[in-house]
Amino acid sequence: MAIFVRDKNFYRTMLRIGVPVVLQSAITIGVNLMDTVMLAKLGEAQISASSLANQITNLFHIFCMGVGSGTAVMTAQYWGRRDQGSLRRVVTIMLRLITVIGLIVMALAIFIPDRLMWLFAPDDPDVIREGVRYFTFLAYTYPFYGISLTLTLVLRSVGSVRLPLFTSILVFFLNVFFNWIFIFGELGAPRMEIAGAAVGTLIARLAEAAIFCGYFFFREKQIGYRMRDLLLPCKSYLPAFCRFSLPVVVSDSLLGVGNTALAMIMGRVGSAFVAANAITMVAFRLTNVIIQGVGNASGVITGNTLGAGDTERAYRQGVTFLALGTILGVAAGGVIWLISPLLVNFYEITAVTQAVAMEQMLAMALLTPFQTMAYITTKGVLRGGGDTRFLMVADIIFLWCASVPLGYAAGLVWGWGAFWIFACLHIDFILKTFLCTARFFTRKWIRPVR
């Protein structure tokens, strides 16, 4: 069997879905990172506070991705068989769930921001104080961000990628503009520093949600979802939603909690490690956008193909995606290492933090090929095939039984260097790559939605 599919339409579809996803992911990452980047000249306390406070945002983001991606497993296959009625009902379940969770996270950020920050930096009152200032406005973004993000995933699952892309471009420039105004006190606005970064993000997220909801509820025609559909009876679809979506929600949520645990470990290793990690993540996320595009395209294409009933074609497409993932992962790791000196020197940080950041950059460059393969299998092909329960187990075991205890021991017990601490914190990338690739070749991941 050939490694690469010999079908020009396959590659056209991959590019049609993947390229807008790449661009949108880059812009979304830019929105999430811009607060940290624009605070670079204001000292390590504000950099660390925004980075650690955004761990809550990352946790919420991962939960939303779980809900949206789990829903997209079903909507992609329903779209493949042109069953819009079922598609709309699972979207209703998704919107109800994400709204409730968004309101809960917002309440926590409003009423106990100091305790949330204490989880990550218990011995650093300056970072806690700055984080509380940041949460004052950031808290209100969560319900709106959750709705926008999950609707993006649903639209992608039916091949609609233009609106999310154009909206992300607008949101990025809004965020940068209002950050500039409120962080530095431009155009007559008060100089708010880290709180101003949160104000800029809030304005951008409100605009994003308004555009998505206006389009999805009143203009979108492929799915045909309207406000009245929020009241649709969905009880008969709950078993299927739980079977396919709940494992994704559980695995992604526990991944989010696990990543939060990793952040808590980093916070206890020291502020230099935290600040260096914030810089390392900038490089990783910027190079990871292409991988996300291929991964998302693989899930959509696999789901649509299985929905149409062609399992053999879905398997051949999966082989091609794995090969592309290997190539892209090696290239992305090389780029991370090449840009690391330029990126580290951009920040006003101490020599110690610079040295730690360079060690983390090297570890990330070596881990990136494994992270790429893990992403394409767990978030793409196997998930698109409906094998969500297996992926849930793989995610939970490797993160909680390997990365968390090894990272804790390396950083807080054994006192290893930054390179090895970082490698231990992310060793689940390597383990998942081998297990999920082996799972792919068994073909047991092919599970059509009924």
Coordinates of C-alpha atoms in Angstrom, one line a residue, residues 126-289:
D126 CA 4.0 39.9 43.8
V127 CA 2.9 37.4 41.2
I128 CA -0.3 36.7 43.1
R129 CA -1.1 40.4 43.3
E130 CA -0.5 41.0 39.6
G131 CA -2.6 37.9 38.7
V132 CA -5.5 39.2 40.7
R133 CA -5.4 42.5 38.8
Y134 CA -5.4 40.5 35.6
F135 CA -8.4 38.4 36.6
T136 CA -10.4 41.5 37.4
F137 CA -11.3 41.8 33.7
L138 CA -10.2 38.5 32.2
A139 CA -12.9 36.7 34.2
Y140 CA -15.7 37.9 32.0
T141 CA -14.2 36.4 28.8
Y142 CA -14.9 32.8 29.6
P143 CA -18.5 32.2 28.6
F144 CA -18.0 34.1 25.3
Y145 CA -14.8 32.4 24.5
G146 CA -16.3 29.0 25.1
I147 CA -19.2 29.6 22.7
S148 CA -16.9 31.0 20.0
L149 CA -14.4 28.1 20.3
T150 CA -16.9 25.3 20.2
L151 CA -18.9 26.8 17.3
T152 CA -15.5 27.1 15.4
L153 CA -15.0 23.3 15.8
V154 CA -18.5 22.5 14.6
L155 CA -18.2 24.7 11.5
R156 CA -14.8 23.1 10.7
S157 CA -16.4 19.7 10.9
V158 CA -18.7 20.5 7.9
G159 CA -15.9 22.3 6.0
S160 CA -16.9 25.8 6.8
V161 CA -13.6 27.6 7.7
R162 CA -13.7 31.1 6.3
L163 CA -15.7 32.9 9.0
P164 CA -13.5 31.5 11.8
L165 CA -10.4 32.7 10.0
F166 CA -11.7 36.2 9.2
T167 CA -13.1 36.6 12.7
S168 CA -9.7 35.6 14.2
I169 CA -7.9 38.2 12.1
L170 CA -10.2 40.9 13.4
V171 CA -10.0 39.7 17.0
F172 CA -6.2 39.7 16.8
F173 CA -6.0 43.3 15.7
L174 CA -8.6 44.4 18.2
N175 CA -6.6 42.7 21.0
V176 CA -3.3 44.3 20.0
F177 CA -4.9 47.7 19.6
F178 CA -6.7 47.8 22.9
N179 CA -3.8 46.2 24.7
W180 CA -1.6 49.0 23.4
I181 CA -4.1 51.6 24.6
F182 CA -4.7 50.2 28.1
I183 CA -1.4 48.6 29.0
F184 CA 0.6 51.7 28.2
G185 CA -2.1 54.4 28.7
E186 CA -2.2 55.6 25.1
L187 CA -4.8 58.0 23.5
G188 CA -5.7 59.4 26.8
A189 CA -6.6 56.1 28.5
P190 CA -5.2 55.3 32.0
R191 CA -2.0 53.2 32.1
M192 CA -3.3 49.9 33.5
E193 CA -0.3 47.6 32.7
I194 CA -1.3 44.0 33.3
A195 CA -5.0 44.9 34.0
G196 CA -5.0 46.7 30.6
A197 CA -3.9 43.5 28.9
A198 CA -7.0 41.8 30.3
V199 CA -9.3 44.7 29.2
G200 CA -7.9 44.3 25.6
T201 CA -8.6 40.6 25.7
L202 CA -12.1 41.1 27.0
I203 CA -13.0 43.5 24.2
A204 CA -11.6 41.2 21.6
R205 CA -13.5 38.2 23.0
L206 CA -16.8 40.0 23.1
A207 CA -16.5 41.1 19.5
E208 CA -15.6 37.5 18.5
A209 CA -18.6 36.0 20.2
A210 CA -21.0 38.6 18.7
I211 CA -19.8 37.7 15.2
F212 CA -20.0 34.0 15.7
C213 CA -23.4 34.0 17.3
G214 CA -24.8 36.4 14.8
Y215 CA -23.6 34.3 11.9
F216 CA -24.4 30.9 13.3
F217 CA -27.9 31.7 14.6
F218 CA -29.1 33.9 11.8
R219 CA -27.1 33.5 8.6
E220 CA -25.4 30.1 8.3
K221 CA -27.1 27.8 5.8
Q222 CA -25.3 24.4 5.7
I223 CA -26.3 23.3 9.2
G224 CA -29.2 25.7 9.3
Y225 CA -29.1 26.2 13.1
R226 CA -31.4 28.9 14.5
M227 CA -32.1 30.3 18.0
R228 CA -35.3 28.1 18.3
D229 CA -33.1 25.0 18.0
L230 CA -31.7 25.7 21.5
L231 CA -35.0 24.3 22.7
L232 CA -34.9 21.1 20.6
P233 CA -35.5 17.9 22.6
C234 CA -32.2 16.0 22.7
K235 CA -32.8 13.3 25.2
S236 CA -32.6 10.5 22.6
Y237 CA -29.1 11.8 21.5
L238 CA -27.6 11.9 24.9
P239 CA -26.4 8.2 24.9
A240 CA -24.5 8.7 21.6
F241 CA -23.2 12.1 22.8
C242 CA -21.9 10.5 26.0
R243 CA -20.4 7.5 24.1
F244 CA -18.4 9.6 21.6
S245 CA -18.1 13.0 23.2
L246 CA -17.9 12.4 26.9
P247 CA -14.6 10.4 26.6
V248 CA -13.1 13.4 24.7
V249 CA -14.4 15.8 27.3
V250 CA -13.0 13.7 30.1
S251 CA -9.6 13.1 28.4
D252 CA -9.2 16.7 27.4
S253 CA -10.3 18.0 30.7
L254 CA -8.0 15.7 32.6
L255 CA -5.3 16.8 30.2
G256 CA -6.1 20.4 31.1
V257 CA -6.0 19.6 34.8
G258 CA -2.8 17.7 34.3
N259 CA -1.2 20.6 32.4
T260 CA -2.3 22.8 35.3
A261 CA -0.6 20.4 37.7
L262 CA 2.5 20.7 35.6
A263 CA 2.2 24.5 35.8
M264 CA 1.9 24.2 39.6
I265 CA 5.1 22.2 39.6
M266 CA 6.8 24.8 37.5
G267 CA 5.7 27.6 39.8
R268 CA 7.3 25.7 42.7
V269 CA 10.6 25.2 40.8
G270 CA 11.0 29.0 40.7
S271 CA 10.0 32.2 38.9
A272 CA 13.0 31.9 36.5
F273 CA 11.6 28.5 35.3
V274 CA 8.1 30.0 34.9
A275 CA 9.2 33.0 33.0
A276 CA 11.4 30.8 30.8
N277 CA 8.5 28.5 30.1
A278 CA 6.3 31.4 29.1
I279 CA 9.0 32.3 26.4
T280 CA 9.4 28.6 25.3
M281 CA 5.7 28.3 24.8
V282 CA 5.7 31.2 22.4
A283 CA 8.1 29.4 20.1
F284 CA 6.3 26.1 20.5
R285 CA 2.8 27.5 19.7
L286 CA 4.0 29.5 16.8
T287 CA 5.6 26.5 15.1
N288 CA 2.8 24.2 16.2
V289 CA 0.1 25.9 14.1

